[in-house]
CSV table of C-alpha atoms in Angstrom, one decimal:
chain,number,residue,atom,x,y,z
A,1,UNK,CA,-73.2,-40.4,86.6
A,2,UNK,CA,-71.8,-36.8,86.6
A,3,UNK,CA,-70.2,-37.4,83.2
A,4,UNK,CA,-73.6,-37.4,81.6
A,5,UNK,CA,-74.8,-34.3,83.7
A,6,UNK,CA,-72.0,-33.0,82.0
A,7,UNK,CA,-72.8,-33.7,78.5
A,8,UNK,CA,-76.5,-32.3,79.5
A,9,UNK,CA,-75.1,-29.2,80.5
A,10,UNK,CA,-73.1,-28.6,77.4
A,11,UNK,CA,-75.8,-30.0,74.7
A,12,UNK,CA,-78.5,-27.7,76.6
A,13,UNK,CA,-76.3,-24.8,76.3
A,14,UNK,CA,-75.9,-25.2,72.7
A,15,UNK,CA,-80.0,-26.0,72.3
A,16,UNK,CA,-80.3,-22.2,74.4
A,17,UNK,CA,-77.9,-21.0,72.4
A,18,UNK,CA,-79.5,-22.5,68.9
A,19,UNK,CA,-83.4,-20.5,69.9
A,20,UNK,CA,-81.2,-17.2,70.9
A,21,UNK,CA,-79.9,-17.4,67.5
A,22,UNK,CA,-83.4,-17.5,66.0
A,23,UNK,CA,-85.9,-15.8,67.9
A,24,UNK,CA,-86.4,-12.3,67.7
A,25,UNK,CA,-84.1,-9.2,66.7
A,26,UNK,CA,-80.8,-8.9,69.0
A,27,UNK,CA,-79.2,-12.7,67.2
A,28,UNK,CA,-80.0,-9.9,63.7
A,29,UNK,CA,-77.8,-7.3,65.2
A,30,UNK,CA,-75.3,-9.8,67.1
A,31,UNK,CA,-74.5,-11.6,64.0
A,32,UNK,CA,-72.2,-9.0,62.8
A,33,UNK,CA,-69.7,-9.6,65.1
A,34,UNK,CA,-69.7,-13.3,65.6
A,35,UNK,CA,-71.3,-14.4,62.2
A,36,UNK,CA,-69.3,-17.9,62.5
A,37,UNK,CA,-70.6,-18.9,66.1
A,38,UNK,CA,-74.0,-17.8,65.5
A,39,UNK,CA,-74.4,-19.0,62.0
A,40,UNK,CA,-73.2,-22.5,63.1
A,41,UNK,CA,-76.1,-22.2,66.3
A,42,UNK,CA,-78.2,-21.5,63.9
A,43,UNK,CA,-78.0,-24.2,61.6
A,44,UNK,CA,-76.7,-27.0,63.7
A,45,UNK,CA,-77.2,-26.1,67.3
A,46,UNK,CA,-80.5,-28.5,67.1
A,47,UNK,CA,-78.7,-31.2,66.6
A,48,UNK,CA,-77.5,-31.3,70.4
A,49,UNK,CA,-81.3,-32.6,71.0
A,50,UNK,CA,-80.0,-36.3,69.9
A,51,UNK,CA,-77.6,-35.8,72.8
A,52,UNK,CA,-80.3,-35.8,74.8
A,53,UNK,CA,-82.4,-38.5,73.2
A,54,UNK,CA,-79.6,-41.0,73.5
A,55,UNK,CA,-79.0,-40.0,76.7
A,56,UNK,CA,-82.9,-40.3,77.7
A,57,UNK,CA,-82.6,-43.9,76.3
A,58,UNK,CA,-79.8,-44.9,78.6
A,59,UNK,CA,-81.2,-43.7,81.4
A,60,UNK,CA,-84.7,-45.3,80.6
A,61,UNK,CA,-83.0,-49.1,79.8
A,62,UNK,CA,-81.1,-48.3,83.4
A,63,UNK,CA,-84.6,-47.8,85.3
A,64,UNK,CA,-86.7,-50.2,83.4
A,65,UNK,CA,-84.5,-52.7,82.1
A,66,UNK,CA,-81.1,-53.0,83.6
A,67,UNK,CA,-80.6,-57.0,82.8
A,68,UNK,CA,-83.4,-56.7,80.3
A,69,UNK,CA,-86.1,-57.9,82.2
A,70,UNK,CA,-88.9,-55.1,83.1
A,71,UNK,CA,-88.3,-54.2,86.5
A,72,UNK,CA,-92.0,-52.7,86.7
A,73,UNK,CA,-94.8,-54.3,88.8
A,74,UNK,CA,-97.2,-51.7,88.0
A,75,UNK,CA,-96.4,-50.3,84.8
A,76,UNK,CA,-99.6,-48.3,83.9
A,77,UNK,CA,-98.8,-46.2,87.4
A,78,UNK,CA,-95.2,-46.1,86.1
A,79,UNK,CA,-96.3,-44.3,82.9
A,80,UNK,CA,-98.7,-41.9,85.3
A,81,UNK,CA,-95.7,-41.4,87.1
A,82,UNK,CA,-93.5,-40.1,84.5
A,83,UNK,CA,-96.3,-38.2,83.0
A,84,UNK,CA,-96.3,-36.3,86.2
A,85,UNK,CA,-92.4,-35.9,86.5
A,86,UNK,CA,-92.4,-34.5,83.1
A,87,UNK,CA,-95.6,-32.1,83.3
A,88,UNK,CA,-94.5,-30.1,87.1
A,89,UNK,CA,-92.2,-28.0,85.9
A,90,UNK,CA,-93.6,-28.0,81.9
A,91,UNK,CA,-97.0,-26.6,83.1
A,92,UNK,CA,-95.6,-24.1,85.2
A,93,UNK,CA,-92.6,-23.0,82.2
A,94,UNK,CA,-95.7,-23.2,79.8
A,95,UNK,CA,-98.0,-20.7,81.9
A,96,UNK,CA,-94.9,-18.3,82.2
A,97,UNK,CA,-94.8,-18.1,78.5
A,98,UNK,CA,-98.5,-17.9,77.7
A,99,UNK,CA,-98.1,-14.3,80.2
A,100,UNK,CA,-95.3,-13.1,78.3
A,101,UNK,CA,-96.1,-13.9,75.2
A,102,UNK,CA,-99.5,-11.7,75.8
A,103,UNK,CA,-97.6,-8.7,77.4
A,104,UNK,CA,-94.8,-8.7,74.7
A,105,UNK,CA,-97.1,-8.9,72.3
A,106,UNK,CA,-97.4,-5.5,71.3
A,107,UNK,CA,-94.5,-4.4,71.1
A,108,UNK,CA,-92.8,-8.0,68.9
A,109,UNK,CA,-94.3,-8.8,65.4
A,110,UNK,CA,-94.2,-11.8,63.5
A,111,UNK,CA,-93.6,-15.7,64.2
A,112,UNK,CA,-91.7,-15.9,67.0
A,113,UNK,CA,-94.5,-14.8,69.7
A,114,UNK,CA,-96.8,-17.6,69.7
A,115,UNK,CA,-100.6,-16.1,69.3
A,116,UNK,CA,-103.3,-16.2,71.9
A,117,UNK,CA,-104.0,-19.8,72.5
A,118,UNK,CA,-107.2,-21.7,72.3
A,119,UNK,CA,-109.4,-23.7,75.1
A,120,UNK,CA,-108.4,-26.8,72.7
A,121,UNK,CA,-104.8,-25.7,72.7
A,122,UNK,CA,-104.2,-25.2,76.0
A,123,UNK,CA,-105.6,-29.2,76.7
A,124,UNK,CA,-103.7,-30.4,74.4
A,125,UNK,CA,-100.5,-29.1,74.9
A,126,UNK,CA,-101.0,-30.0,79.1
A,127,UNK,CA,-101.9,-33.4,77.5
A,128,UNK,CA,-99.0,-33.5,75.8
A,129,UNK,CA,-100.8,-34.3,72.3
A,130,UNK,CA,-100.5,-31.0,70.8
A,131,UNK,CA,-98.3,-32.0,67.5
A,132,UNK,CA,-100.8,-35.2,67.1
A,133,UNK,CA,-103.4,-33.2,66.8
A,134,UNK,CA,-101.6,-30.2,65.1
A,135,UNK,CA,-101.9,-27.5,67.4
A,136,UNK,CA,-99.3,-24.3,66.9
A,137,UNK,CA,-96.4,-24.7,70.1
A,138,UNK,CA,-96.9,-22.4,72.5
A,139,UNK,CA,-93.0,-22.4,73.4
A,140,UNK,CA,-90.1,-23.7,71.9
A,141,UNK,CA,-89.1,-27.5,72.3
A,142,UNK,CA,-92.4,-28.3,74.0
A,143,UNK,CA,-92.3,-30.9,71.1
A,144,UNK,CA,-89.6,-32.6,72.8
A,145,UNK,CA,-91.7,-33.1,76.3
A,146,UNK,CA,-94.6,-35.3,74.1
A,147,UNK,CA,-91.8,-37.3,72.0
A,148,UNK,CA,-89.9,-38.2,75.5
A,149,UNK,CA,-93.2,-39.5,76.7
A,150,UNK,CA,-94.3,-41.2,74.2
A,151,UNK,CA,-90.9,-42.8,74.2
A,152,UNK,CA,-90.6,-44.1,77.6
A,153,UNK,CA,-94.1,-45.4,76.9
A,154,UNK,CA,-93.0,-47.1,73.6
A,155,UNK,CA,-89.6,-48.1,75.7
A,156,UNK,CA,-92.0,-49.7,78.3
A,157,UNK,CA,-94.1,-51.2,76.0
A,158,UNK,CA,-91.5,-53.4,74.4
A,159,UNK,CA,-89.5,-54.4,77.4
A,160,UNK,CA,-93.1,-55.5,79.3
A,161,UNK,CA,-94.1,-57.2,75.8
A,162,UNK,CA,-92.9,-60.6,76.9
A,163,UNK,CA,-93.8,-60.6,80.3
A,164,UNK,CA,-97.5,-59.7,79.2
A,165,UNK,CA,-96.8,-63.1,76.3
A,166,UNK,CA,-95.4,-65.5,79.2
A,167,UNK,CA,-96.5,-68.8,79.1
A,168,UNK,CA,-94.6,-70.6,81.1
A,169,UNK,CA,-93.6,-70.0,84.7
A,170,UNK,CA,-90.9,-66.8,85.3
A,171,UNK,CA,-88.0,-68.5,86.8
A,172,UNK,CA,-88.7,-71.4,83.7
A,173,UNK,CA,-88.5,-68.4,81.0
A,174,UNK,CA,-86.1,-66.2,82.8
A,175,UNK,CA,-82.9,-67.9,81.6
A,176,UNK,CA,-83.8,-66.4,77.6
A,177,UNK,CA,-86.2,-64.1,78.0
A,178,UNK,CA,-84.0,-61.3,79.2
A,179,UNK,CA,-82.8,-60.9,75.6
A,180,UNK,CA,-85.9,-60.5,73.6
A,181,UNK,CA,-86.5,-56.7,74.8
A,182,UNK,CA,-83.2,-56.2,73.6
A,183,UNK,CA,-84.2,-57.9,70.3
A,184,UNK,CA,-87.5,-55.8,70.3
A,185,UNK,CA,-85.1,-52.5,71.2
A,186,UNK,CA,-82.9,-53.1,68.2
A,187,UNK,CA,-85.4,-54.0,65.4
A,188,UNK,CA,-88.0,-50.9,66.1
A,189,UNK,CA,-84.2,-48.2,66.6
A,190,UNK,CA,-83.7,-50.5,63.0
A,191,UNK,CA,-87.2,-50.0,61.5
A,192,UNK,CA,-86.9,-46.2,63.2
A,193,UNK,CA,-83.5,-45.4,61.6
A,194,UNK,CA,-84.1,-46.4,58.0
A,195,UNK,CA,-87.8,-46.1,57.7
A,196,UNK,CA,-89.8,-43.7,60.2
A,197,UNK,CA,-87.1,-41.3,60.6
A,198,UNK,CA,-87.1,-40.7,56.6
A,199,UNK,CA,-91.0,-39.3,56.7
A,200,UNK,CA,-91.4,-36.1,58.4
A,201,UNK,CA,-95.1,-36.9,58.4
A,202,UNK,CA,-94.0,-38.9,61.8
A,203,UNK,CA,-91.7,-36.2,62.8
A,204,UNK,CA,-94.9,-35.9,65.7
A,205,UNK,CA,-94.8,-39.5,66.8
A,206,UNK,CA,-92.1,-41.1,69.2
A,207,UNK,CA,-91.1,-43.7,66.3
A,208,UNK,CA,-89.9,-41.1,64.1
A,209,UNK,CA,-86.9,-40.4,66.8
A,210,UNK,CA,-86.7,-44.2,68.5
A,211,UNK,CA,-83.6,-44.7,67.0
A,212,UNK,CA,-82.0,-42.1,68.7
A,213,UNK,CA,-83.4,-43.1,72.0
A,214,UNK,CA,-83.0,-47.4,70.6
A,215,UNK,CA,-79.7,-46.3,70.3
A,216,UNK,CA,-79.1,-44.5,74.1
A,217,UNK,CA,-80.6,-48.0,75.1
A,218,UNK,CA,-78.5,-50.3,73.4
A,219,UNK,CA,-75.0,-48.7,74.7
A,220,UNK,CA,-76.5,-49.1,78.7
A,221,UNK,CA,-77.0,-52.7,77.9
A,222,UNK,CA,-73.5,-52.8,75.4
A,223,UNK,CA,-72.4,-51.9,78.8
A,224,UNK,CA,-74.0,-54.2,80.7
A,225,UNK,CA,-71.7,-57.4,79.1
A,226,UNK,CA,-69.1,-59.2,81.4
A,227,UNK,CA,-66.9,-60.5,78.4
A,228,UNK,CA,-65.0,-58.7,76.3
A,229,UNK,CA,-65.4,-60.1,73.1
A,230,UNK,CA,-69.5,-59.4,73.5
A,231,UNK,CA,-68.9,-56.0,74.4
A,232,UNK,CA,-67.0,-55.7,71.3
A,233,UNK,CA,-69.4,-57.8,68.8
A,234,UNK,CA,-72.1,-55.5,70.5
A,235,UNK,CA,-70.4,-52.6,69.7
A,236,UNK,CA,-69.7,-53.4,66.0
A,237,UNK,CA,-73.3,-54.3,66.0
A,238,UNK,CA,-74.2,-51.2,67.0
A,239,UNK,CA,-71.8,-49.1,64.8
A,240,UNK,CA,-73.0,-51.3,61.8
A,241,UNK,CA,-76.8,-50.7,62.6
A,242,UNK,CA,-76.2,-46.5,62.5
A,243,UNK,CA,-73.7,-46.9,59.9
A,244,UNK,CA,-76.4,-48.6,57.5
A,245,UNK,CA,-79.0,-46.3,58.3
A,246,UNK,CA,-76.6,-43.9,57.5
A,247,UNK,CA,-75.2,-45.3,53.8
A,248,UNK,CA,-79.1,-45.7,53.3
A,249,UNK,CA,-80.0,-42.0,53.9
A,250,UNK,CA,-77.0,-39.4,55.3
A,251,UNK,CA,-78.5,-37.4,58.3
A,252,UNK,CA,-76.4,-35.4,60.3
A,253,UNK,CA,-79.1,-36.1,63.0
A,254,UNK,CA,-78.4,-39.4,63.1
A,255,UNK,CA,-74.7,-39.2,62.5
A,256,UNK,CA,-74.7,-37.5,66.1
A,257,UNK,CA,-76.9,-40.0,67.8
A,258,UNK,CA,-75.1,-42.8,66.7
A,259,UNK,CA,-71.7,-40.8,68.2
A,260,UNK,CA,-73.1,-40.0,71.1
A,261,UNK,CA,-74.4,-44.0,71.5
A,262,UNK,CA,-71.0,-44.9,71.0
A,263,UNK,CA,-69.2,-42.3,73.1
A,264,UNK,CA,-71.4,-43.2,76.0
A,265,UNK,CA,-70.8,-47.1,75.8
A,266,UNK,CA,-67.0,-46.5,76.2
A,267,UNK,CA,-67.2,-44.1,78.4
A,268,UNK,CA,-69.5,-46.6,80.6
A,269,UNK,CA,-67.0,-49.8,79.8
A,270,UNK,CA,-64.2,-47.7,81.2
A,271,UNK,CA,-66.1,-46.1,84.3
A,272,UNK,CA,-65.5,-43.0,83.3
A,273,UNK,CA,-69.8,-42.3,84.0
A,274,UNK,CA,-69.4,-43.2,87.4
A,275,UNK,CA,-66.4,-41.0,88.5
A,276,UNK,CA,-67.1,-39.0,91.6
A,277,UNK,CA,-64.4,-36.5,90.8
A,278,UNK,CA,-64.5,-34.1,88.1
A,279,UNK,CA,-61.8,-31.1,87.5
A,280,UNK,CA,-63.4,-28.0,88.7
A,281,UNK,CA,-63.9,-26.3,85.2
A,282,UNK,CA,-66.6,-29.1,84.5
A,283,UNK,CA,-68.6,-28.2,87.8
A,284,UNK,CA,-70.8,-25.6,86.4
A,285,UNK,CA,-72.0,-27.7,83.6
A,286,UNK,CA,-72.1,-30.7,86.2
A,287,UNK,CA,-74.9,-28.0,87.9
A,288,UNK,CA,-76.1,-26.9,84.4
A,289,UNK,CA,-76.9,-30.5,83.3
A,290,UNK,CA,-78.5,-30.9,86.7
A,291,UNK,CA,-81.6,-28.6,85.7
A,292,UNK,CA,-81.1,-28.7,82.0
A,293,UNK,CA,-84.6,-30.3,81.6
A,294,UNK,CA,-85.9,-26.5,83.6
A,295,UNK,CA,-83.9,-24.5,81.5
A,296,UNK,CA,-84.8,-26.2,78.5
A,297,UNK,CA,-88.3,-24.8,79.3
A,298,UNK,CA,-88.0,-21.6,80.1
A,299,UNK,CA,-85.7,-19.8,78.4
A,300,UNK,CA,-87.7,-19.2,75.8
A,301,UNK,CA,-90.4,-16.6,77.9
A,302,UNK,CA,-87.1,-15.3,78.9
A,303,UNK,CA,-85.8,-14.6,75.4
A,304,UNK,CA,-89.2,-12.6,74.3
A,305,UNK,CA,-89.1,-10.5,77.4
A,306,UNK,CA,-85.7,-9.2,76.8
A,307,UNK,CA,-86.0,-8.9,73.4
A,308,UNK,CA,-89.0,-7.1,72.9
A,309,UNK,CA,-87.0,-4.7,75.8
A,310,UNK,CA,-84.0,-4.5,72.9
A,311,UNK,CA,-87.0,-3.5,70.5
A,312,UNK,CA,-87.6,-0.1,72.9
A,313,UNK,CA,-84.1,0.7,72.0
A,314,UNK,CA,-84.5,2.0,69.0
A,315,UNK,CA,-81.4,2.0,66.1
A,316,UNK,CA,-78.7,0.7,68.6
A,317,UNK,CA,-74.7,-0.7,68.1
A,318,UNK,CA,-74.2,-4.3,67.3
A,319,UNK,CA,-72.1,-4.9,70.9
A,320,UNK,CA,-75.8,-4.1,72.9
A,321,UNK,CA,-77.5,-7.0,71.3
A,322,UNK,CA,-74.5,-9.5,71.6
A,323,UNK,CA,-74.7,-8.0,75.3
A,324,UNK,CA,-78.5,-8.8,75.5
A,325,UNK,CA,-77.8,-12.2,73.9
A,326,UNK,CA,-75.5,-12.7,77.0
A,327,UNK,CA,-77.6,-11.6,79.4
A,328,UNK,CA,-80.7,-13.6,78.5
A,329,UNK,CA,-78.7,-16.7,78.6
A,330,UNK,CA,-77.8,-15.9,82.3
A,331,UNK,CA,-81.2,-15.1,83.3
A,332,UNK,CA,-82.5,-18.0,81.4
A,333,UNK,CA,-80.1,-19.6,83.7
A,334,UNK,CA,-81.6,-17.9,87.2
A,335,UNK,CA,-85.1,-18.5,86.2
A,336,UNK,CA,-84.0,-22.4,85.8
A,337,UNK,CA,-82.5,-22.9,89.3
A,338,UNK,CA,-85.5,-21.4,90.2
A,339,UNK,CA,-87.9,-23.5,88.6
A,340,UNK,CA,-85.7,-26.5,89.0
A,341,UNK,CA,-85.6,-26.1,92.9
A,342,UNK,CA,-89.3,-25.2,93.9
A,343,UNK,CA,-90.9,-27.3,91.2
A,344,UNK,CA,-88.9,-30.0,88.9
A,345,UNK,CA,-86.9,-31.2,92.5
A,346,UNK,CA,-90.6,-31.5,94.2
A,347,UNK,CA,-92.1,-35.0,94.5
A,348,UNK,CA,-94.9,-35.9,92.2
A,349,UNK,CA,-98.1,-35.0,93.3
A,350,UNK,CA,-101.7,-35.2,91.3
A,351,UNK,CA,-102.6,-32.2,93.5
A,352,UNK,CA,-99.4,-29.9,92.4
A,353,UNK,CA,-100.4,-30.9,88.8
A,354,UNK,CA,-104.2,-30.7,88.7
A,355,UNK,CA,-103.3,-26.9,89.9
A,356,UNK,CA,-100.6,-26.5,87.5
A,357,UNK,CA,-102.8,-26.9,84.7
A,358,UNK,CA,-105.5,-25.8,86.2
A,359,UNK,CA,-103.5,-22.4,86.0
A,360,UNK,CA,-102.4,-22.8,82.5
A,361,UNK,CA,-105.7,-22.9,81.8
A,362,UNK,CA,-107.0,-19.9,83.4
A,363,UNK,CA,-103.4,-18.2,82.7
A,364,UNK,CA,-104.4,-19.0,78.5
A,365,UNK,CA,-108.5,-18.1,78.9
A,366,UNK,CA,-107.1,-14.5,80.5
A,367,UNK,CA,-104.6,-13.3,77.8
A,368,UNK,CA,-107.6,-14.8,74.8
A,369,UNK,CA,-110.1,-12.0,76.1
C-alpha cells in the first residue's frame, strides 16, 4: 500500500521537523528567517503522530483481524513477536543516544539532553514501561514505542475476546461472531475519545490514544464492506462517532485522527492504497515512509550532536543555523537507512535483542560513572 508509505513519509518529516524546532539552539537562531514555518512545527507539528496512530490501527485490523475474526493461533507468541519487531532497532537508536547524550553533555545545558540514566531506567525503558512507572525519556518519542505496544496488545485483546468466551462450536458461531470485535473496537475508540483521552493522567496508557488507533481500525474494516450503502452507513457512523467526541471536547488531536480515518477509508474504497504506480515526486517519501519507524528514533542523538557542534560557534548569522537545521534532517535521514537496513529489516531474533539490551545496559552503566 505505497499511498500509506507515503503519508508515513510526510507525517515523519513533519514529527523531525516538530523536535528540530524544539530542541537545542540553532531552531532559536533559524526562527528569524522562517518564523511562520517553524512556529507552526513548533506548535502543531506533533500532531502528525495521529497520522501514524490511525495508520498503526489499520494495519493492525489488516494482520489481526481482516474479516474480524482473530487470525492468531498463538497470540501470547504474537505479542512476543511484536515486542521484538518494535525493540531491534529502538534498543540500538536508544544506546546511540545514551552515548551522545554523555559526550554532548558538556558542552549543551538545560532540558533537552536527557541526564545520566539509572540501572532502573535503563530496564524500564527496554521494557517499554518507562511512562508507567514515571521514568524521565531518554530520547524523544520513545513514548510512542510503549503506547504502540500496548495498543496492538489492547487491539489483540479485544478481537481474541470472543474466541477466548466461545461456547459453542466455531463454524456454529462464525456466522455473527465476526462482528463483535468490531463492536468491542468501536465502544473502547467511543469510551477512549470522550472519556480517557480527556485525563492526561492516562496520557501513559494505550487507552488514552485508542481512539486514534479504534479509529485507523474502523476505516480497514469500513473498507472491508461489499455494499455500498454499508460502506456508507459505516462511514457516517464513523464521522458521527469523532464528530461527538469532538462537540463534547474540541481537540485538534482528534480533529486529525478522525481526518486521517476518513481520508484512508476513501482512499481504500477507491483503490487508491493499492496503486503500484506513483508519480516520481512521491518516490522519496514512498522510501522515507519505508524507514520512518528508524528515523523516528534516531534523529534525535542526531540533533544533540550537531547542535552542541553549532554551540562551538560562538555568536554566528541566522542563515548557519537554518543551514544546520537542514543538515541534521539529512543526516537524521542517513543514520535511518542505516539503522533501517542492518537492524529494523533483520528478522526477529531473542539473540539480536538479549544483546541489544544487553548493550543499552552497559552503554547507560558507562556514561553514569
Amino acid at each position: 500500500m505505497p499511498l500509506l508509505d507515503i503519508a508515513k513519509g510526510v507525517a515523519c518529516a513533519v514529527i523531525v521537523g516538530h523536535h528540530l524546532s524544539r530542541y537545542g539552539t540553532m531552531p532559536v537562531g533559524a526562527f528569524l528567517l522562517a518564523p511562520g514555518l517553524l512556529g507552526w512545527l513548533a506548535d502543531d507539528g506533533r500532531l502528525a503522530v495521529q497520522v501514524f496512530l490511525v495508520i498503526a490501527g489499520f494495519l493492525a485490523a489488516s494482520s489481526l483481524a481482516p474479516d474480524g475474526l482473530l487470525r492468531v493461533e498463538r497470540p501470547m507468541a504474537r505479542i512476543l513477536q511484536r515486542y521484538g519487531r518494535l525493540v531491534m532497532p529502538y534498543l540500538a537508536a536508544l544506546t546511540v543516544s545514551v552515548l551522545v547524550a554523555a559526550l554532548v553533555r558538556p558542552w549543551m545545558a538545560g532540558d533537552d539532553v536527557p541526564a545520566a540514566p539509572s540501572i532502573g531506567q535503563l530496564l524500564a525503558h527496554g521494557l517499554l514501561i518507562q511512562d508507567l512507572l514515571g521514568y524521565e525519556a531518554l530520547s524523544t518519542g520513545v513514548w510512542y514505542v510503549a503506547i504502540d505496544f500496548q495498543l496492538f496488545v489492547l487491539a489483540l485483546a479485544l478481537m481474541g475476546l470472543p474466541a477466548m468466551l466461545r461456547r459453542a462450536p466455531a463454524p456454529a458461531a462464525a456466522s455473527y461472531e465476526r462482528w463483535i470485535p468490531v463492536a468491542l473496537v468501536l465502544c473502547l475508540a467511543t469510551a477512549s475519545l470522550l472519556l480517557f483521552n480527556r485525563n492526561a493522567d492516562l496520557d501513559g496508557t494505550g487507552f488514552y490514544f485508542f481512539g486514534a488507533y479504534g479509529l485507523g481500525m474502523l476505516a480497514f474494516w469500513i473498507g472491508r464492506a461489499t455494499r455500498a450503502s454499508t460502506w456508507r452507513s459505516a462511514i457516517v457512523l464513523l464521522a458521527l462517532t469523532g464528530a461527538g467526541a469532538l462537540a463534547v471536547d474540541w481537540r485538534s488531536r482528534i480533529a486529525t485522527a478522525l481526518v486521517s480515518a476518513l481520508l484512508i477509508a476513501v482512499a481504500q474504497r477507491r483503490g487508491w492504497l493499492s496503486l503500484g504506480r506513483w508519480p516520481d515526486a512521491a518516490m522519496p517519501l514512498q522510501r522515507l515512509g519505508r524507514m520512518s519507524y528508524s528515523l523516528f528514533l534516531i534523529h534525535f542523538p542526531v540533533l544533540l550532536a550537531t547542535n552542541a557542534a553549532a554551540a562551538q560557534l560562538g555568536p554566528h548569522p541566522a542563515w548557519i543555523d537554518a543551514l544546520g537545521l537542514a543538515a541534521t534532517f539529512g543526516l537524521s535521514v542517513a543514520a535511518a537507512q542505516l539503522l533501517h537496513r542492518r537492524v529494523e529489516l533483520r528478522p526477529a531474533s531473542w539473540r539480536v535483542v538479549a544483546a541489544l539490551f544487553a548493550a543499552l545496559l552497559v552503554s547507560g552503566m558507562l556514561v553514569s560513572l
